[in-house]
Coordinates of C-alpha atoms in Angstrom, one line a residue:
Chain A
X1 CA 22.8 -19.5 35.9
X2 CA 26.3 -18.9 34.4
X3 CA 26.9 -15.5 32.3
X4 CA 28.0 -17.7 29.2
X5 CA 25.0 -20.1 29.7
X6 CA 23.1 -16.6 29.5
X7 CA 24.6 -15.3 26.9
X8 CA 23.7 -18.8 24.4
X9 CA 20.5 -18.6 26.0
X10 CA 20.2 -14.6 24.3
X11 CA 22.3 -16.2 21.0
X12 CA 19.4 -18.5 20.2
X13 CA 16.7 -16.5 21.1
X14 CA 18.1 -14.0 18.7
X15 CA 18.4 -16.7 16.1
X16 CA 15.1 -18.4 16.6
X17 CA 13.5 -14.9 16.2
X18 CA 15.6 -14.0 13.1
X19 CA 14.1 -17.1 11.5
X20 CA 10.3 -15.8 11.5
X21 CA 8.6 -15.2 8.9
X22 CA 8.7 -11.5 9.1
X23 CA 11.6 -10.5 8.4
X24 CA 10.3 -9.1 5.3
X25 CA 10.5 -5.8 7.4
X26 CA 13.7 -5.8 7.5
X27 CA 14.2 -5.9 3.7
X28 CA 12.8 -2.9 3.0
X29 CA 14.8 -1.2 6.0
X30 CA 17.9 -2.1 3.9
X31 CA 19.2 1.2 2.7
X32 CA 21.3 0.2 -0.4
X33 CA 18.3 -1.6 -1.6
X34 CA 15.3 0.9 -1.4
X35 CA 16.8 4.0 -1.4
X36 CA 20.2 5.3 -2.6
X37 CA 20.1 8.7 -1.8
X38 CA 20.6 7.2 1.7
X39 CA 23.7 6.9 1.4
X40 CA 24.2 10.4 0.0
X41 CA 25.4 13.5 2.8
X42 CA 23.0 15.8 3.8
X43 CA 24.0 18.3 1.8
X44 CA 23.5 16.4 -1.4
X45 CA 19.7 15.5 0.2
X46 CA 19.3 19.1 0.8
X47 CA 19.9 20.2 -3.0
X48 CA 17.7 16.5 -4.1
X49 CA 15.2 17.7 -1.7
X50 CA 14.5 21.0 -3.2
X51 CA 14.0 18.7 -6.5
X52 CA 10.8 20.0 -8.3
X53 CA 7.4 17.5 -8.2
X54 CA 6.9 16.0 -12.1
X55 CA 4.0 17.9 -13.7
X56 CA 2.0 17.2 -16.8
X57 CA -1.2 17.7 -18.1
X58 CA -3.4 14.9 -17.7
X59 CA -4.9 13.3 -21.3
X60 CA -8.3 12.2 -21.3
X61 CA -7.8 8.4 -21.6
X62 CA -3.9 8.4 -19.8
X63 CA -2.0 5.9 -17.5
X64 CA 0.4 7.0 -15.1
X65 CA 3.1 4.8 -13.1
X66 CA 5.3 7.2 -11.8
X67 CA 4.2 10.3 -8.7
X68 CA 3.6 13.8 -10.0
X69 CA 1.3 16.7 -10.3
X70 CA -1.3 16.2 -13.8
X71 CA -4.0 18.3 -14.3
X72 CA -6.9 18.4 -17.2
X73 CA -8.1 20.9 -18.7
X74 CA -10.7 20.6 -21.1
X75 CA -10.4 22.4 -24.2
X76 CA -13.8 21.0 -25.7
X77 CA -16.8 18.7 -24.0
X78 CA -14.8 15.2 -22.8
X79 CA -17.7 13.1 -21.9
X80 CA -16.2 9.8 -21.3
X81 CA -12.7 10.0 -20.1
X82 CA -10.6 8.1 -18.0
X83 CA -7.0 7.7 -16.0
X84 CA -5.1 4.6 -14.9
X85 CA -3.1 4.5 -12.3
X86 CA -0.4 2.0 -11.4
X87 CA 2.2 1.9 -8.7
X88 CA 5.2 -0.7 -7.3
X89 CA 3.8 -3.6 -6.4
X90 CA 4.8 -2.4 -2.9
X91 CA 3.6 0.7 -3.1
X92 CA -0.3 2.3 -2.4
X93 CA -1.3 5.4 -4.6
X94 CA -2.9 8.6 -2.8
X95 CA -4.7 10.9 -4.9
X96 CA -4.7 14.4 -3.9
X97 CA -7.1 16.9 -5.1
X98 CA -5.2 20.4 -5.6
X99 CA -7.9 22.2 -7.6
X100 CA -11.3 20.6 -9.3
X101 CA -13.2 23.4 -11.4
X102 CA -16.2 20.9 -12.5
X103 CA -19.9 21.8 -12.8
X104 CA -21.5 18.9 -10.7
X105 CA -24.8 20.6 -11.9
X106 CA -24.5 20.5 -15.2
X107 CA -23.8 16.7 -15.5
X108 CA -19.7 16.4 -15.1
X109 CA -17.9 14.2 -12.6
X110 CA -14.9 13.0 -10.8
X111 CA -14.8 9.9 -9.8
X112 CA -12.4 7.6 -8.0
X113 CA -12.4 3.6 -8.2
X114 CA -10.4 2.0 -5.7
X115 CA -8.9 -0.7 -8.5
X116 CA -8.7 -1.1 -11.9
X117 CA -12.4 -2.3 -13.3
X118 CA -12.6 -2.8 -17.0
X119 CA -15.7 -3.9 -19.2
X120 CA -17.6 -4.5 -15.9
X121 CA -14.8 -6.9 -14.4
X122 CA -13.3 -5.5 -11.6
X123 CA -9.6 -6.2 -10.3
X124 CA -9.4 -6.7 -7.0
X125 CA -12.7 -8.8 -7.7
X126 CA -15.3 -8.2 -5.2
X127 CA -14.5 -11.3 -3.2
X128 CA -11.1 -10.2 -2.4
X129 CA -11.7 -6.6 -1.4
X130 CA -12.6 -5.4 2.0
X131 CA -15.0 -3.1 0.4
X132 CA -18.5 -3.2 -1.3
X133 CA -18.3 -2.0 -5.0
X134 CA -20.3 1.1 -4.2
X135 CA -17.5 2.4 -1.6
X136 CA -15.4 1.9 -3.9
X137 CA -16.5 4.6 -5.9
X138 CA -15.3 8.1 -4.6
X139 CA -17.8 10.7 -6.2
X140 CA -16.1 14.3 -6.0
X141 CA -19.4 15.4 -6.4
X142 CA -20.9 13.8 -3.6
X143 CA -17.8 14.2 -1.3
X144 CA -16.6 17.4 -2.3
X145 CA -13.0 18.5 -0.5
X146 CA -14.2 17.0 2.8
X147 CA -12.7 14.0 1.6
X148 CA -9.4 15.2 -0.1
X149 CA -7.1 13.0 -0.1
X150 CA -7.5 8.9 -1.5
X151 CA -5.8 6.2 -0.6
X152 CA -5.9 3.1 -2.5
X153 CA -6.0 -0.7 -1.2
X154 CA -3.3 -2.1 -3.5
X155 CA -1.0 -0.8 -6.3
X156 CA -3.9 0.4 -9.1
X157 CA -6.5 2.5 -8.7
X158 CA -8.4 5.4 -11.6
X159 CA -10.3 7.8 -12.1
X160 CA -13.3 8.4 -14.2
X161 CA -14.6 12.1 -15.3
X162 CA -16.5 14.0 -17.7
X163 CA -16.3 17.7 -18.6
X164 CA -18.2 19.7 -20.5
X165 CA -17.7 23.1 -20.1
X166 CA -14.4 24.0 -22.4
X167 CA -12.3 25.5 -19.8
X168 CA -13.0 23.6 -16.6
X169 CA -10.8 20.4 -15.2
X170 CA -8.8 19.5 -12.0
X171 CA -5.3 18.9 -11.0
X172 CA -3.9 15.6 -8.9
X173 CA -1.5 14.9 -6.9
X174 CA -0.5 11.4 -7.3
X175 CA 2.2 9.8 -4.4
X176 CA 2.7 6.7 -3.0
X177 CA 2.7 5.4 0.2
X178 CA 4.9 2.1 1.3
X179 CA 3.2 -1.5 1.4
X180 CA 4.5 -4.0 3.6
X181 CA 2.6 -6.2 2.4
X182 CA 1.5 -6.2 -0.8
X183 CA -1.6 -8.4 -1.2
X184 CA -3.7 -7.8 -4.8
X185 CA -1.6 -6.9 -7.9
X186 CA -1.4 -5.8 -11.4
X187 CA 2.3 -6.4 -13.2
X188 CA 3.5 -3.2 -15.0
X189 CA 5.9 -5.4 -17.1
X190 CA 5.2 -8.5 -18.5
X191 CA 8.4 -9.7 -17.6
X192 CA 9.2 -10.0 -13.6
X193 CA 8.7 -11.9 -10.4
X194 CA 7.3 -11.6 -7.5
X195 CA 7.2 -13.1 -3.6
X196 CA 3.9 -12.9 -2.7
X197 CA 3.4 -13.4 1.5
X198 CA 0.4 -13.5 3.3
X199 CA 1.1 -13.3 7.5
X200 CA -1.6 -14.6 9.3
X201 CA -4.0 -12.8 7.2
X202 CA -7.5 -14.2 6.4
X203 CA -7.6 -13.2 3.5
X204 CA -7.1 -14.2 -0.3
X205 CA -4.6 -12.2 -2.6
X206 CA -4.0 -11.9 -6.2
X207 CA -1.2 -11.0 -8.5
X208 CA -2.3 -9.9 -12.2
X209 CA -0.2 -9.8 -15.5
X210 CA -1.9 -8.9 -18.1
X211 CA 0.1 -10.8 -20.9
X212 CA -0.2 -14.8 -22.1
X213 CA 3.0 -15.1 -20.0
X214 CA 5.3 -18.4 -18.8
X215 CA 5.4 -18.7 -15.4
X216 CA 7.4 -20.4 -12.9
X217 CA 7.0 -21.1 -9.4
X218 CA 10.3 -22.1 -7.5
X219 CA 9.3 -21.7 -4.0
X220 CA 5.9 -22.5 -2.4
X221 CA 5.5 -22.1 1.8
X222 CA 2.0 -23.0 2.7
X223 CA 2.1 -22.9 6.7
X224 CA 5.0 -21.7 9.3
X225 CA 4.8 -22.7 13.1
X226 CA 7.2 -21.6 15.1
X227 CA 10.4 -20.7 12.5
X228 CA 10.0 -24.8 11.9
X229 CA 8.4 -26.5 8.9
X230 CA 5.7 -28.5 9.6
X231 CA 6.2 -32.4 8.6
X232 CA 2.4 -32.5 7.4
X233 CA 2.0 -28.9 5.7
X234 CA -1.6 -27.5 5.6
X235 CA -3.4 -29.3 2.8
X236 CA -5.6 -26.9 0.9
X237 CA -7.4 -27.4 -2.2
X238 CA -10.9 -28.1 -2.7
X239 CA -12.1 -25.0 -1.7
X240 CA -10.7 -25.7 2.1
X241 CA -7.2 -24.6 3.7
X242 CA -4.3 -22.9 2.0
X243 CA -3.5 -23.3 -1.0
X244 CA -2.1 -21.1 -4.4
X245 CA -4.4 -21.1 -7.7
X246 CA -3.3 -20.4 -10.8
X247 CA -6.1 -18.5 -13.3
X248 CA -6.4 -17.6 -16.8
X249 CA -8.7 -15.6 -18.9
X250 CA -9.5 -12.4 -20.9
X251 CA -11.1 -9.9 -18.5
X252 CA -10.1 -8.7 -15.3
X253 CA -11.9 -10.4 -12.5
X254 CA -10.3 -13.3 -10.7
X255 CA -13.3 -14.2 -9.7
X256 CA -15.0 -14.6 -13.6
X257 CA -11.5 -16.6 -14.7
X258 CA -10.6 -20.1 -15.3
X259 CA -9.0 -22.4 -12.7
X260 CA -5.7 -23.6 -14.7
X261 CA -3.8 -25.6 -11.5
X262 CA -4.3 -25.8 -8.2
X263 CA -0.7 -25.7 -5.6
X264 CA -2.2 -27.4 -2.6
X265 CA 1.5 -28.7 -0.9
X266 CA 4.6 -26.8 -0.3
X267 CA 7.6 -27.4 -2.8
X268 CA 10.7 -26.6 -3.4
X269 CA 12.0 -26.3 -6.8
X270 CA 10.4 -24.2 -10.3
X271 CA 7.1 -25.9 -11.8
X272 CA 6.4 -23.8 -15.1
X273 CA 3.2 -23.4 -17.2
X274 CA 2.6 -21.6 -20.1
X275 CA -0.5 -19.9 -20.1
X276 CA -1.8 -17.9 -23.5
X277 CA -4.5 -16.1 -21.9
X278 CA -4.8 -12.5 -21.5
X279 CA -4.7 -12.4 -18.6
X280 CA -2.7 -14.5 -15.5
X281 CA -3.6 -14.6 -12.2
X282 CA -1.4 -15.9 -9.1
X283 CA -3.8 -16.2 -6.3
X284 CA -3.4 -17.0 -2.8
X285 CA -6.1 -18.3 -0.9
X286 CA -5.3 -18.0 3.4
X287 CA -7.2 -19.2 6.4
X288 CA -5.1 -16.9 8.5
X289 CA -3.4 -19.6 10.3
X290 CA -0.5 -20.1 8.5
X291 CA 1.9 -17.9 7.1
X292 CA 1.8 -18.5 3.3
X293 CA 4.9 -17.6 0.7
X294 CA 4.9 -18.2 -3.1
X295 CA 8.1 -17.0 -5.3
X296 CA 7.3 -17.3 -9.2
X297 CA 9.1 -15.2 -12.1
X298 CA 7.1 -14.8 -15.6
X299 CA 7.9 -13.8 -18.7
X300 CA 5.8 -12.8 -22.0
X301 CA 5.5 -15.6 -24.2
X302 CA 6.3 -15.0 -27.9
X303 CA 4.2 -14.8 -30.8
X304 CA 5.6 -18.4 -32.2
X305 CA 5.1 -20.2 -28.5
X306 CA 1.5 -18.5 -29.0
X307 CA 0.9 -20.6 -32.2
X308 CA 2.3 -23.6 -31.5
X309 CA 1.9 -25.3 -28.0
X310 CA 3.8 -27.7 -26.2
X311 CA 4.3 -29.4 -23.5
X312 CA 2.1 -28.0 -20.3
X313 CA 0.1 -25.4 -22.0
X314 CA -3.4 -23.5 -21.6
X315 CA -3.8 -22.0 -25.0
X316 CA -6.9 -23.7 -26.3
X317 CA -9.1 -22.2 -23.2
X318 CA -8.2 -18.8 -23.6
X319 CA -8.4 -18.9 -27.8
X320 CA -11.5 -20.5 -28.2
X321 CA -13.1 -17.6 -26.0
X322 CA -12.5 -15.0 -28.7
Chain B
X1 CA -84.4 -2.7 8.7
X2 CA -81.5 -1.8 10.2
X3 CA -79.3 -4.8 9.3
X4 CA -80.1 -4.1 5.3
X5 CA -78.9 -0.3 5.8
X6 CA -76.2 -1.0 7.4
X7 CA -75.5 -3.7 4.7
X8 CA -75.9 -1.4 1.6
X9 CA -73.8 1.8 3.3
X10 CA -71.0 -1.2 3.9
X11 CA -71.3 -2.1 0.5
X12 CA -71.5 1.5 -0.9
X13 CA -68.4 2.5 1.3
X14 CA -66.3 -0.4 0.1
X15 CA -67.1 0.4 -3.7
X16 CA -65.8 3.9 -2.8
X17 CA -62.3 3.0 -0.9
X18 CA -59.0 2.1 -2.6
X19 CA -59.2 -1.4 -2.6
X20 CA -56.4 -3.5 -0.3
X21 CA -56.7 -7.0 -2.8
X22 CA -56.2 -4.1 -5.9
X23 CA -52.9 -2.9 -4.6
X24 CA -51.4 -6.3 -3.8
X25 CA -52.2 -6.9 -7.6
X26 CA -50.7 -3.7 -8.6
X27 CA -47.4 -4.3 -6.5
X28 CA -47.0 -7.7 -7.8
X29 CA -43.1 -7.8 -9.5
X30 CA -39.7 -8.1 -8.1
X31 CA -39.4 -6.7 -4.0
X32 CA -37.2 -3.9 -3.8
X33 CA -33.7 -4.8 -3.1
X34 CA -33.7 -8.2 -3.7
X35 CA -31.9 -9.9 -6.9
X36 CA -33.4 -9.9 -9.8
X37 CA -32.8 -12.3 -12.4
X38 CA -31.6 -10.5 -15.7
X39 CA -34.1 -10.3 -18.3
X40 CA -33.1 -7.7 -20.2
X41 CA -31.5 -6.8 -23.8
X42 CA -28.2 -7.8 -24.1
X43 CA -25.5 -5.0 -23.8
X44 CA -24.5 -5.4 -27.3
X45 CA -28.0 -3.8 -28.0
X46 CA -26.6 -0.7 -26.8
X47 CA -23.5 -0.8 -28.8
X48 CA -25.5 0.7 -31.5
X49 CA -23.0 3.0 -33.7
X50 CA -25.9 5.5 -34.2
X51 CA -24.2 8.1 -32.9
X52 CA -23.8 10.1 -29.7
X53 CA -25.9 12.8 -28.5
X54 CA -25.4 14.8 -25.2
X55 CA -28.0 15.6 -23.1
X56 CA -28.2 18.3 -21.1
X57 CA -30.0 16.2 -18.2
X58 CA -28.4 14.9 -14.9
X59 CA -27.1 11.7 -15.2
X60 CA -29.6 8.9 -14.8
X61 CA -27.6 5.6 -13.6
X62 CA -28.9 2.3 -15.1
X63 CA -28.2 -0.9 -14.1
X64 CA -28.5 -3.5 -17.0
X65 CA -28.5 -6.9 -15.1
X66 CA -24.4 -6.8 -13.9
X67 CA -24.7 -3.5 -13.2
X68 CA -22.2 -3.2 -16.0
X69 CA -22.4 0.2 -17.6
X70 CA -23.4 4.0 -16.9
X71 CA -25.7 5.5 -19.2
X72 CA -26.5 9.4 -19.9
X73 CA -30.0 8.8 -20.1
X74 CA -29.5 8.1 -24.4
X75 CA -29.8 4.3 -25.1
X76 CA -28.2 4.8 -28.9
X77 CA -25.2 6.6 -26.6
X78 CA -22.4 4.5 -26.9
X79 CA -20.3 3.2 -23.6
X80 CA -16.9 4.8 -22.3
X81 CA -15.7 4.6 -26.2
X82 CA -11.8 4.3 -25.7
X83 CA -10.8 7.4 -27.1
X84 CA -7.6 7.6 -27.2
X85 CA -6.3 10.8 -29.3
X86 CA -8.5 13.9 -29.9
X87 CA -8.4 13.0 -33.7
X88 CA -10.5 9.8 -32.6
X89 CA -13.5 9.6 -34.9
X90 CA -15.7 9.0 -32.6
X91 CA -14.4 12.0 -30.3
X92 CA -15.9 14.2 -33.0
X93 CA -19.4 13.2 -33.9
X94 CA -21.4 15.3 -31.6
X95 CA -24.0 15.6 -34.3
X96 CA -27.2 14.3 -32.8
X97 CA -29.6 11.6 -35.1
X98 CA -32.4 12.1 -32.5
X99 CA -34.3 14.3 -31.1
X100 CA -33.9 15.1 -27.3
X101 CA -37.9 13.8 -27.1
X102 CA -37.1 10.6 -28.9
X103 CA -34.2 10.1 -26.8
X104 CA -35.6 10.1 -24.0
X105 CA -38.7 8.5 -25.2
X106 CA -36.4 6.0 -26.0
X107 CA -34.5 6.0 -22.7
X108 CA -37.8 5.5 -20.7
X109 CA -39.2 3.1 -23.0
X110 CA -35.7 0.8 -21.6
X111 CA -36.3 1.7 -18.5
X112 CA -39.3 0.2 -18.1
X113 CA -38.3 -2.9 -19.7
X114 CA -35.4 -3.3 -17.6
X115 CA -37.0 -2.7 -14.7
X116 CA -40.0 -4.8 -15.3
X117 CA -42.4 -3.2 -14.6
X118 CA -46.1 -4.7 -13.1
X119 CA -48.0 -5.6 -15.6
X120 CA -52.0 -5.3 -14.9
X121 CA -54.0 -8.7 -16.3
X122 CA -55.3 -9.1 -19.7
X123 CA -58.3 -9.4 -18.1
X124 CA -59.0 -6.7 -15.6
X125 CA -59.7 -3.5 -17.2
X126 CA -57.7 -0.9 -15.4
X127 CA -60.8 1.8 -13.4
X128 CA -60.1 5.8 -13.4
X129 CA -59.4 4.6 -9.3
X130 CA -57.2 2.2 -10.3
X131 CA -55.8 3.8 -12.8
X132 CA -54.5 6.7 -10.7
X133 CA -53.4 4.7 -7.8
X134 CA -51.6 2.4 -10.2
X135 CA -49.6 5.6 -11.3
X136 CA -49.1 6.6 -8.1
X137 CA -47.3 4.0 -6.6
X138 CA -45.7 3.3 -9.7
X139 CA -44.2 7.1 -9.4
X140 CA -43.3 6.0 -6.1
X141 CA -41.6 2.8 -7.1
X142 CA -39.8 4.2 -9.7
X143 CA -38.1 6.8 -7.2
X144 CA -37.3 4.1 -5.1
X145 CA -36.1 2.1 -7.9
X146 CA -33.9 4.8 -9.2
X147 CA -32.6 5.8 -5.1
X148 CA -31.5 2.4 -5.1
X149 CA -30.0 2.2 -8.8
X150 CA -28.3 5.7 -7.6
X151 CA -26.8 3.6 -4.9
X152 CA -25.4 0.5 -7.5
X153 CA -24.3 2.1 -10.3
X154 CA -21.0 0.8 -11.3
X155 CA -18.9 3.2 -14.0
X156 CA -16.9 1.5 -16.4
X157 CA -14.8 1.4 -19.4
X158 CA -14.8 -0.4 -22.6
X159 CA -11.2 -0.8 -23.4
X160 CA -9.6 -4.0 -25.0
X161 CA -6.5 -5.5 -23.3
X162 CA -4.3 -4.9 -26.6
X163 CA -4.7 -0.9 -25.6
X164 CA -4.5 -1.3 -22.1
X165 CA -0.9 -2.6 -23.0
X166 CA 0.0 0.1 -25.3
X167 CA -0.9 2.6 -22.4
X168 CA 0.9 0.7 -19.8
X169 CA 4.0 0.8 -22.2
X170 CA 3.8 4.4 -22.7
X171 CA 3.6 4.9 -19.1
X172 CA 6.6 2.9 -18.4
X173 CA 8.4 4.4 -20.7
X174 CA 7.0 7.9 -19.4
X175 CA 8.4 6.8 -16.2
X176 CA 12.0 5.6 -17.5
X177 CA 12.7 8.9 -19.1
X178 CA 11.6 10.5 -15.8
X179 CA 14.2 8.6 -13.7
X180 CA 16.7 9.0 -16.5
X181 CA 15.8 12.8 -16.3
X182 CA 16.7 12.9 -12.4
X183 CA 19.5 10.7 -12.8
X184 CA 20.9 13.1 -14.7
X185 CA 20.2 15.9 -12.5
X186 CA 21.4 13.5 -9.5
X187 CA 25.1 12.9 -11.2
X188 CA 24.9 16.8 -12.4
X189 CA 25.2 17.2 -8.4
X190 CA 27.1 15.0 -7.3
X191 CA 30.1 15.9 -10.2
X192 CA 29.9 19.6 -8.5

């Protein structure tokens, strides 16, 4: 075989590998993109590293999006309390228990919920969770320290506790750990997009926003063989195959909301609904066989698009639940 | 002769035992661990604005149907009430309107009815034997019950989506002023 032969023979295998699906890992590698200090010198990471951790005390119904050190302290009984927590969409949040003064005994508790569960409805719902509801309640009082450190399964996770005893409370240690990739989601903003892939998982994935948004989908892959399209792309739909729903409603579970549309063939090109629902819920259903991509961008909808619909809108379902 | 003695101590020693067809009556209700079809009172029932009281028991986990709340053993104790600031109205009333007894009256009054407990038939008067072995394995079905309640209780919180937003925009805008705050620190270096 001839060197030059060789060397095409490398130039496409190069190419052909460079046009699989996963090259979402080399996105985040990008140092520009994720993180700028990168491109600082080491002395200037030396003085940013020595940068001291956020620290705030922790309220007794509190979100937090960003990492830090919060701590509670109770200054009188707090008997229902709890903290949200929300990360990137590419990010996990680990909890880290520095100090918990609590009196199990006496009837207060700690508690950790991997999600966000609201009124009973649960985000992830139970269907797209790898675990049972129960595990998904960390008891601090049932663990203790042997288990101190929490990792959650997507980008939102809290924390319930009760205190009693003026005096007593804990401190956390919230950080986040990278996703690759990202599969069930709650939107900070209610303006955004997202890419949402699914490699080969079996698995089904949802992305939340929590606002009557307008959402358009400009790119829908269902099914990759081989860095080539496939001529007949995996039909889903009808509760077989790939395929991308689109749910509204006004609680958390994806699993208690309304189907809206179902995307059961790959296109090209935006598609846009307006949904007035509380909530909005991308979700991806896989088989695992394929590798499935859907791009979409949302924004809030406005108080007057609320009141008067046009066009391809959902308002009625959502408004005649209230 | 014999057959006749041996007849009457049969009979005599089978009016004394616990009797097998007695405890399949008494154990007549749902079979532990399977599903259980709701019939219970609807949550709003305990959205009842009579005020909180705090007990100082360990909490009892109740499952009402969706395993959709966690009680403190008071069924006038309202949910996870979103309180928000300190100066919350309902933060502050710790005044009890019942009595610890009625309370828990109260509490196990609900917890029979949402367990469903076996009821005996109309027509069956209950005997001392019965009686005691009825309490007995009730005792021991309740423990089992509440093992297995211990094991399902979901913890949850009332809070409307209108607040969840308002906190999610405070966070974010926590989180803006934090990388605004080490932005400045960041250019405070680098222009050294």
């Amino acid at each position: 075989m001839s060197p030059s032969f060789k060397l095409r023979c490398r130039f496409i295998l190069i190419f052909l590998v460079a046009l699989r699906g996963e090259s979402r890992y080399l996105e985040l590698r990008e140092a520009g993109d994720q993180d700028p200090f990168l491109l600082l010198s080491a002395h200037l990471k030396r003085e940013l590293a020595g940068e001291p951790l956020y620290r705030r005390a922790l309220r007794c119904l509190d979100m937090l999006s960003l990492r830090g050190q919060f701590t509670f302290t109770a200054d009188r009984p707090q008997l229902h309390c709890a903290a949200f927590f929300i990360s990137e969409p590419e990010e996990f949040i680990t909890i880290y228990y520095d100090l918990v003064s609590i009196d199990c005994q006496g009837g207060d508790f700690l508690k950790v919920f991997d999600g966000w569960i609201l009124k009973g409805e649960k985000f992830p719902s139970s269907q797209d969770h790898p675990l049972p509801t129960t595990e998904r309640y960390i008891d601090f009082c049932e663990s203790g320290l042997g288990r101190r450190s929490i990792r959650s399964s997507q980008n939102v996770a809290m924390i319930f506790f009760r205190v009693h005893e003026p005096g007593n409370g804990f401190t956390l240690t919230i950080r986040t750990v990278p996703n690759l990739f990202p599969c069930n989601v709650i939107s900070q903003t209610p303006n955004g997009g997202f890419t949402l892939v699914v490699p080969h998982q079996y698995r089904n994935c949802s992305f939340s926003i929590i606002y009557p948004v307008m959402i358009k989908i400009s790119d829908l892959t269902l099914g990759h063989l081989n860095g080539l399209q496939l001529k007949k792309p995996a039909a889903g739909c009808g509760g077989k195959g790939d395929f991308v729903e689109l749910l509204g409603g006004s609680g958390l579970d994806p699993s208690k909301m309304m189907p809206l549309a179902d995307l059961c063939y790959p296109f090209q090109g935006p598609a846009q609904m307006k949904i007035g629902c509380d909530n909005t819920v991308v979700r991806m259903v896989s088989s695992g066989k394929h590798i499935n991509r859907v791009t979409f961008e949302y924004r809030q909808l406005e108080p007057y698009e609320l009141e008067n619909p046009n066009g391809n809108s959902i308002r009625e379902f959502c408004l005649s639940g209230l | 002769m014999r057959l006749p003695l041996l007849v009457s101590a049969g009979v005599l020693l089978l009016a004394l035992l616990p009797c097998p067809p007695c405890r399949a009556l008494l154990i007549r209700g749902p079979v532990p661990g399977a599903r259980q079809a709701p019939q219970l009172p609807q949550p709003l029932d305990f959205f009842q604005p009579l005020g909180r009281q705090v007990l100082p028991v360990q909490p009892v986990p109740l499952t009402t149907g969706e395993e959709y709340f966690f009680r403190q053993g008071n069924l006038n104790e309202s949910p996870a009430a979103p309180l928000w600031s300190a100066s919350s109205p309902l933060a502050r009333r710790s005044s009890s309107h019942l009595s610890p007894h009625k309370a828990a009256a109260n509490f196990f009054r609900a917890l029979r009815q949402l367990r469903s407990l076996p009821q005996r038939p109309l027509n069956s008067p209950a005997s001392p034997t019965e009686r005691g072995a009825e309490s007995a394995l009730s005792g021991r079905q309740e423990a089992l019950e509440k093992e297995r309640r211990s094991k399902e209780t979901t913890t949850s919180l009332d809070l409307t989506f209108h607040i969840l937003r308002e906190v999610l925009k405070m966070a974010n805008a926590e989180k803006l002023a934090q990388q605004a705050e080490s932005n400045r620190k960041l250019m405070e270096i680098v222009g050294k």
